[in-house]
Structures are given as structure tokens and as C-alpha cells.
XYZ file of N, CA and C in Angstrom:
555
model
N 67.811 137.404 -3.729
C 68.069 138.043 -2.448
C 68.973 139.249 -2.633
N 69.887 139.185 -3.624
C 70.815 140.308 -3.806
C 70.076 141.573 -4.220
N 69.016 141.439 -5.012
C 68.227 142.617 -5.380
C 67.587 143.231 -4.143
N 67.079 142.377 -3.295
C 66.448 142.846 -2.067
C 67.479 143.459 -1.124
N 68.662 142.851 -1.052
C 69.711 143.369 -0.173
C 70.189 144.747 -0.620
N 70.158 144.992 -1.932
C 70.595 146.281 -2.468
C 69.480 147.327 -2.490
N 68.299 146.935 -2.115
C 67.172 147.868 -2.124
C 67.114 148.651 -0.815
N 66.147 149.536 -0.739
C 65.965 150.331 0.471
C 65.066 149.615 1.478
N 64.644 148.395 1.147
C 63.776 147.633 2.040
C 64.586 147.164 3.246
N 64.049 147.427 4.421
C 64.746 147.000 5.638
C 64.197 145.661 6.112
N 64.993 144.908 6.852
C 64.482 143.660 7.425
C 63.255 143.912 8.321
N 63.254 145.016 9.052
C 62.113 145.322 9.919
C 60.842 145.567 9.103
N 60.988 146.151 7.908
C 59.823 146.361 7.038
C 59.253 145.018 6.597
N 60.126 144.062 6.273
C 59.651 142.720 5.905
C 58.977 142.038 7.093
N 59.551 142.214 8.276
C 58.961 141.644 9.486
C 57.551 142.188 9.678
N 57.412 143.498 9.590
C 56.108 144.135 9.770
C 55.119 143.671 8.699
N 55.573 143.623 7.447
C 54.701 143.170 6.362
C 54.269 141.719 6.582
N 55.206 140.876 7.006
C 54.880 139.464 7.226
C 53.837 139.266 8.307
N 53.996 139.928 9.444
C 53.027 139.754 10.533
C 51.684 140.383 10.162
N 51.711 141.472 9.418
C 50.463 142.102 8.986
C 49.701 141.179 8.044
N 50.402 140.591 7.094
C 49.757 139.684 6.137
C 49.232 138.436 6.842
N 49.991 137.893 7.789
C 49.515 136.727 8.546
C 48.273 137.071 9.358
N 48.227 138.265 9.914
C 47.053 138.694 10.685
C 45.842 138.873 9.771
N 46.050 139.469 8.610
C 44.965 139.607 7.636
C 44.466 138.226 7.216
N 45.393 137.297 7.012
C 45.017 135.920 6.649
C 44.129 135.309 7.720
N 44.468 135.545 8.980
C 43.672 135.004 10.085
C 42.263 135.585 10.087
N 42.138 136.860 9.818
C 40.816 137.493 9.769
C 40.000 136.907 8.621
N 40.630 136.732 7.472
C 39.922 136.147 6.322
C 39.451 134.738 6.644
N 40.308 133.939 7.268
C 39.932 132.561 7.625
C 38.736 132.561 8.569
N 38.687 133.501 9.489
C 37.570 133.554 10.431
C 36.224 133.671 9.698
N 36.192 134.344 8.578
C 34.950 134.546 7.834
C 34.625 133.404 6.878
N 35.185 132.232 7.129
C 34.948 131.066 6.280
C 33.477 130.693 6.185
N 32.680 131.060 7.148
C 31.256 130.720 7.117
C 30.517 131.472 6.009
N 31.119 132.498 5.464
C 30.494 133.260 4.370
C 30.850 132.689 3.000
N 32.064 132.225 2.849
C 32.527 131.649 1.580
C 33.662 130.682 1.917
N 33.286 129.478 2.307
C 34.226 128.531 2.892
C 35.491 128.323 2.063
N 35.339 127.864 0.852
C 36.494 127.550 0.026
C 37.357 128.788 -0.205
N 36.740 129.885 -0.567
C 37.475 131.122 -0.838
C 38.252 131.596 0.383
N 37.597 131.660 1.520
C 38.260 132.178 2.722
C 39.379 131.272 3.199
N 39.151 129.973 3.195
C 40.206 129.056 3.626
C 41.405 129.126 2.673
N 41.154 129.137 1.374
C 42.264 129.111 0.423
C 42.991 130.444 0.334
N 42.254 131.547 0.334
C 42.921 132.857 0.326
C 43.694 133.047 1.632
N 43.081 132.656 2.753
C 43.768 132.746 4.039
C 45.040 131.914 4.056
N 44.966 130.700 3.513
C 46.149 129.830 3.455
C 47.238 130.461 2.596
N 46.864 130.982 1.431
C 47.849 131.597 0.530
C 48.506 132.808 1.189
N 47.713 133.643 1.830
C 48.272 134.817 2.500
C 49.156 134.415 3.679
N 48.748 133.383 4.411
C 49.554 132.914 5.541
C 50.912 132.408 5.059
N 50.927 131.702 3.928
C 52.195 131.250 3.346
C 53.037 132.455 2.952
N 52.420 133.422 2.273
C 53.152 134.604 1.819
C 53.732 135.379 3.002
N 52.909 135.605 4.029
C 53.389 136.308 5.218
C 54.501 135.552 5.920
N 54.378 134.231 5.961
C 55.412 133.407 6.602
C 56.710 133.420 5.809
N 56.611 133.447 4.479
C 57.818 133.532 3.636
C 58.517 134.873 3.871
N 57.740 135.952 3.954
C 58.343 137.250 4.258
C 59.064 137.199 5.598
N 58.480 136.474 6.511
C 59.076 136.352 7.831
C 60.389 135.574 7.800
N 60.521 134.679 6.845
C 61.777 133.958 6.662
C 62.795 134.872 5.974
N 62.321 135.634 4.990
C 63.212 136.501 4.226
C 63.795 137.637 5.058
N 63.077 138.077 6.096
C 63.593 139.206 6.870
C 64.931 138.864 7.525
N 65.047 137.665 8.059
C 66.308 137.246 8.662
C 67.407 137.087 7.624
N 67.045 136.508 6.473
C 68.025 136.344 5.394
C 68.484 137.709 4.886
N 67.556 138.648 4.767
C 67.916 139.996 4.333
C 68.834 140.669 5.345
N 68.528 140.497 6.618
C 69.356 141.107 7.662
C 70.789 140.580 7.581
N 70.927 139.266 7.368
C 72.267 138.674 7.296
C 73.007 139.080 6.020
N 72.321 139.058 4.880
C 72.997 139.303 3.603
C 73.288 140.777 3.343
N 72.497 141.663 3.910
C 72.656 143.092 3.628
C 73.445 143.831 4.697
N 73.617 143.204 5.844
C 74.270 143.890 6.951
C 73.375 144.914 7.620
N 72.062 144.869 7.298
C 71.107 145.820 7.871
C 70.490 145.316 9.170
N 70.905 144.155 9.612
C 70.319 143.561 10.810
C 70.739 144.287 12.077
N 69.833 144.300 13.028
C 70.114 144.881 14.342
C 69.670 143.901 15.416
N 70.145 144.090 16.614
C 69.730 143.242 17.730
C 68.240 143.409 17.971
N 67.768 144.659 17.911
C 66.333 144.880 18.085
C 65.535 144.211 16.966
N 66.052 144.252 15.745
C 65.365 143.605 14.620
C 65.218 142.111 14.826
N 66.262 141.482 15.355
C 66.199 140.046 15.638
C 65.156 139.755 16.712
N 65.120 140.596 17.733
C 64.118 140.455 18.793
C 62.709 140.659 18.229
N 62.547 141.707 17.413
C 61.252 141.998 16.805
C 60.792 140.841 15.928
N 61.705 140.283 15.151
C 61.388 139.168 14.266
C 60.880 137.967 15.045
N 61.587 137.583 16.093
C 61.165 136.406 16.850
C 59.846 136.661 17.584
N 59.610 137.897 17.987
C 58.348 138.222 18.655
C 57.184 138.181 17.674
N 57.370 138.772 16.497
C 56.264 138.807 15.535
C 55.967 137.441 14.940
N 56.959 136.543 14.917
C 56.688 135.164 14.492
C 55.559 134.578 15.332
N 55.606 134.806 16.624
C 54.590 134.278 17.528
C 53.231 134.951 17.291
N 53.242 136.236 16.985
C 51.985 136.977 16.783
C 51.227 136.431 15.585
N 51.907 136.290 14.460
C 51.235 135.800 13.256
C 50.650 134.410 13.441
N 51.421 133.536 14.046
C 50.950 132.162 14.276
C 49.805 132.139 15.288
N 49.920 132.935 16.341
C 48.863 132.981 17.349
C 47.563 133.537 16.772
N 47.668 134.526 15.905
C 46.457 135.069 15.271
C 45.749 134.002 14.445
N 46.536 133.249 13.662
C 45.916 132.213 12.838
C 45.326 131.104 13.701
N 46.052 130.655 14.711
C 45.516 129.607 15.587
C 44.318 130.123 16.377
N 44.332 131.386 16.757
C 43.180 131.978 17.438
C 41.960 132.014 16.534
N 42.154 132.362 15.287
C 41.056 132.377 14.323
C 40.484 130.971 14.139
N 41.364 130.002 14.034
C 40.927 128.607 13.894
C 40.175 128.170 15.149
N 40.666 128.566 16.319
C 39.974 128.234 17.576
C 38.567 128.845 17.593
N 38.433 130.063 17.110
C 37.111 130.700 17.058
C 36.167 129.962 16.110
N 36.701 129.439 15.027
C 35.889 128.635 14.106
C 35.403 127.367 14.812
N 36.304 126.702 15.528
C 35.909 125.502 16.259
C 34.852 125.831 17.308
N 35.015 126.950 17.976
C 34.033 127.371 18.974
C 32.677 127.629 18.316
N 32.686 128.348 17.214
C 31.450 128.645 16.487
C 30.759 127.363 16.032
N 31.570 126.370 15.637
C 31.018 125.092 15.172
C 30.649 124.155 16.319
N 30.971 124.543 17.561
C 30.664 123.707 18.713
C 31.589 122.520 18.877
N 32.759 122.570 18.269
C 33.722 121.474 18.357
C 34.675 121.756 19.526
N 34.253 121.369 20.708
C 35.017 121.674 21.916
C 36.348 120.931 21.995
N 36.397 119.735 21.460
C 37.652 118.973 21.469
C 38.693 119.683 20.596
N 38.301 120.046 19.380
C 39.228 120.749 18.494
C 39.614 122.102 19.076
N 38.680 122.768 19.731
C 38.967 124.046 20.380
C 40.050 123.867 21.455
N 39.913 122.842 22.276
C 40.910 122.576 23.312
C 42.269 122.283 22.690
N 42.293 121.538 21.594
C 43.555 121.259 20.918
C 44.155 122.522 20.307
N 43.323 123.420 19.813
C 43.831 124.684 19.263
C 44.504 125.511 20.354
N 43.908 125.537 21.531
C 44.535 126.231 22.659
C 45.854 125.547 23.014
N 45.848 124.221 23.013
C 47.079 123.467 23.260
C 48.131 123.713 22.194
N 47.687 123.929 20.956
C 48.628 124.221 19.870
C 49.293 125.574 20.075
N 48.517 126.558 20.527
C 49.101 127.879 20.801
C 50.151 127.767 21.899
N 49.786 127.114 22.995
C 50.732 126.961 24.108
C 51.964 126.176 23.673
N 51.761 125.089 22.964
C 52.886 124.278 22.499
C 53.785 125.042 21.541
N 53.194 125.792 20.624
C 53.981 126.580 19.672
C 54.824 127.624 20.389
N 54.235 128.274 21.384
C 54.985 129.267 22.146
C 56.128 128.600 22.914
N 55.865 127.433 23.477
C 56.909 126.738 24.235
C 58.021 126.205 23.339
N 57.694 125.824 22.116
C 58.745 125.405 21.179
C 59.733 126.555 20.999
N 59.201 127.732 20.785
C 60.053 128.913 20.616
C 60.799 129.245 21.901
N 60.099 129.206 23.014
C 60.721 129.555 24.293
C 61.848 128.592 24.658
N 61.627 127.296 24.470
C 62.664 126.335 24.839
C 63.923 126.536 23.998
N 63.744 126.876 22.729
C 64.923 127.148 21.891
C 65.643 128.397 22.394
N 64.882 129.466 22.620
C 65.494 130.722 23.069
C 66.203 130.543 24.409
N 65.588 129.825 25.303
C 66.179 129.628 26.633
C 67.440 128.770 26.541
N 67.393 127.717 25.720
C 68.582 126.870 25.538
C 69.722 127.691 24.953
N 69.429 128.482 23.941
C 70.470 129.279 23.305
C 70.999 130.356 24.255
N 70.157 130.871 25.139
C 70.618 131.838 26.146
C 71.597 131.186 27.116
N 71.464 129.881 27.292
C 72.392 129.137 28.148
C 73.634 128.670 27.385
N 73.711 129.036 26.102
C 74.849 128.634 25.283
C 74.746 127.216 24.758
N 73.525 126.696 24.690
C 73.303 125.319 24.247
C 72.555 125.308 22.922
N 72.570 124.143 22.284
C 71.826 123.970 21.044
C 70.357 123.756 21.392
N 69.477 124.540 20.787
C 68.064 124.432 21.128
C 67.138 124.234 19.959
N 67.674 123.940 18.786
C 66.828 123.853 17.595
C 66.494 122.420 17.186
N 66.480 121.505 18.128
C 66.156 120.107 17.824
C 64.641 119.921 17.805
N 64.206 118.797 17.268
C 62.794 118.441 17.330
C 62.110 118.402 15.981
N 60.938 117.805 15.992
C 60.208 117.563 14.743
C 59.259 118.686 14.363
N 59.014 119.645 15.243
C 57.976 120.646 14.975
C 58.452 122.076 15.055
N 59.435 122.440 14.239
C 59.880 123.835 14.222
C 58.834 124.688 13.494
N 59.085 125.968 13.380
C 58.087 126.876 12.809
C 57.730 126.505 11.371
N 58.701 126.155 10.561
C 58.415 125.808 9.167
C 57.441 124.628 9.085
N 57.670 123.622 9.899
C 56.779 122.461 9.903
C 55.388 122.848 10.388
N 55.311 123.723 11.383
C 54.010 124.160 11.886
C 53.246 124.934 10.821
N 53.949 125.768 10.069
C 53.292 126.516 8.989
C 52.745 125.551 7.946
N 53.520 124.540 7.582
C 53.065 123.552 6.596
C 51.808 122.835 7.086
N 51.780 122.439 8.352
C 50.614 121.737 8.899
C 49.396 122.663 8.916
N 49.569 123.903 9.348
C 48.451 124.847 9.388
C 47.912 125.082 7.974
N 48.796 125.343 7.031
C 48.369 125.618 5.660
C 47.683 124.393 5.051
N 48.225 123.215 5.289
C 47.586 121.993 4.786
C 46.186 121.843 5.359
N 46.045 122.111 6.654
C 44.732 122.042 7.283
C 43.760 123.046 6.696
N 44.230 124.255 6.395
C 43.361 125.276 5.803
C 42.941 124.905 4.387
N 43.880 124.428 3.599
C 43.569 124.056 2.216
C 42.555 122.917 2.170
N 42.704 121.974 3.088
C 41.802 120.810 3.108
C 40.620 120.975 4.063
N 40.489 122.137 4.666
C 39.420 122.386 5.640
C 38.011 122.157 5.083
N 37.731 122.525 3.837
C 36.368 122.274 3.331
C 35.973 120.799 3.338
N 36.955 119.928 3.471
C 36.692 118.490 3.496
C 36.911 117.897 4.881
N 36.929 118.753 5.897
C 36.973 118.293 7.271
C 38.350 118.040 7.865
N 39.406 118.481 7.206
C 40.758 118.165 7.673
C 41.308 119.123 8.724
N 40.671 120.273 8.917
C 41.266 121.272 9.815
C 41.419 120.768 11.252
N 40.416 120.136 11.847
C 40.641 119.618 13.208
C 41.800 118.631 13.265
N 41.923 117.779 12.258
C 42.995 116.783 12.248
C 44.362 117.450 12.128
N 44.430 118.518 11.349
C 45.693 119.264 11.243
C 46.064 119.873 12.594
N 45.076 120.381 13.307
C 45.345 120.983 14.617
C 45.737 119.906 15.629
N 45.123 118.729 15.554
C 45.538 117.640 16.439
C 47.008 117.296 16.178
N 47.371 117.194 14.897
C 48.759 116.882 14.528
C 49.696 117.999 14.982
N 49.302 119.238 14.759
C 50.122 120.384 15.152
C 50.370 120.392 16.656
N 49.329 120.155 17.424
C 49.458 120.139 18.879
C 50.406 119.031 19.322
N 50.217 117.859 18.764
C 51.075 116.727 19.137
C 52.533 117.003 18.784
N 52.788 117.484 17.575
C 54.180 117.706 17.177
C 54.812 118.859 17.958
N 54.034 119.876 18.287
C 54.589 120.981 19.087
C 55.009 120.479 20.462
N 54.134 119.724 21.115
C 54.467 119.243 22.466
C 55.573 118.194 22.450
N 55.599 117.364 21.411
C 56.711 116.411 21.280
C 58.021 117.176 21.122
N 57.996 118.250 20.341
C 59.194 119.071 20.146
C 59.646 119.706 21.452
N 58.701 120.178 22.253
C 59.054 120.750 23.565
C 59.787 119.699 24.397
N 59.245 118.501 24.453
C 59.879 117.426 25.226
C 61.255 117.101 24.643
N 61.365 117.036 23.306
C 62.656 116.757 22.680
C 63.682 117.819 23.057
N 63.263 119.068 23.083
C 64.201 120.149 23.414
C 64.602 120.120 24.878
N 63.661 119.829 25.746
C 63.991 119.724 27.173
C 64.997 118.594 27.385
N 64.739 117.451 26.773
C 65.656 116.315 26.913
C 67.020 116.607 26.295
N 67.042 117.321 25.177
C 68.311 117.670 24.538
C 69.127 118.620 25.418
N 68.460 119.575 26.035
C 69.164 120.498 26.937
C 69.712 119.736 28.136
N 68.902 118.847 28.704
C 69.374 118.052 29.839
C 70.592 117.225 29.447
N 70.565 116.614 28.279
C 71.704 115.806 27.828
C 72.944 116.664 27.622
N 72.771 117.855 27.066
C 73.925 118.735 26.859
C 74.514 119.190 28.192
N 73.661 119.476 29.154
C 74.151 119.890 30.466
C 74.856 118.753 31.194
N 74.359 117.541 31.032
C 75.018 116.391 31.672
C 76.369 116.092 31.028
N 76.515 116.415 29.761
C 77.757 116.141 29.032
C 78.852 117.148 29.376
N 78.513 118.223 30.021
C 79.523 119.251 30.362
C 80.427 118.786 31.458
């Protein structure tokens, strides 16, 4: 990290690179019908790489002193874009395959993922702890990547079912945690 902190690379550049790579990964995954194994695995690898860059941007901002309020806002916004692109691509695959149940769960996963982020941001805006729960972004990335890697063997719908469940459970956990913190005041 110290090499990166001493470089001319800005946290915003890492943010942009991360969301761009995640979006490219989503496009590659969409074309799985042309080369299933290749597209799922390359898409998964790129999604991991883009997500790691997205983690490093915050670490770079903190360690280098190059962070800005706008950069923090941009980072949290682009986190949602990369994940939504990948879940949207997966939803399109389910639609193409005629799997309406998995498609509905993919839509639920997008909504749940957005609410996980929103509940944390809203809790923290109220001065409360909002990072509780079983399905934070890192866990969601692991579930998505696992589903992509195992997709040629039918695991992608199951990964999305798990992702949707853990996202919504996390939303409920955060709502209950905020309520408990407010009652304790």
C-alpha cells in the first residue's frame, strides 16, 4: 500500500477503474451463451479484481491523505453501480433461460443489496452504528463470484437465492440494531 500511497494514483482513479472493470465483467458474463466456462470464469475474475480495487481506493485515501469528501461519496455510489451491473447481467441470463423464479430473486438481490447500503448510510447519518449483519458487500461479492465460478454446473441460481436471503436478513438486522440503539439512548 505504501508504494501506491506514494504514487500519483488517486483514490478516485482506483474507484473509476474498479467500477469500469466490474461493468466489463458484467458484460462478459452476459455473453456466457457463447462460451459458458470462459465467460463465467473471466467475468468472475474481473469482478473480483474490480471489487479489490474498490476496497483499495478507500485504503489509499486513508493512508495517503488524498481522500476527499466527494471521493468517499463517489466510492460508495460506484460500489452500487458495479454490483448492480453484475446482478443485472445475471438477471438477463435468467430471463434468457426462462428462469422466472431466479429472475425475481435477482431483482430482489439488487433491491436488498441497495437497502443494505442505505440502512448503513442512514444509521451512520443518525450517529449510530450501521455496519451489523451477515451480508455486507464483501460477503455479497464472495457469493456472486462463487455462483459465477460454479455456474456451468447450475449453481448460479442458488447463489442468487442465498445472496437475496442474506441481503434481506442484513437489512432486518440493521433496522433492529438501529431501533435497539435508539431505545438505549
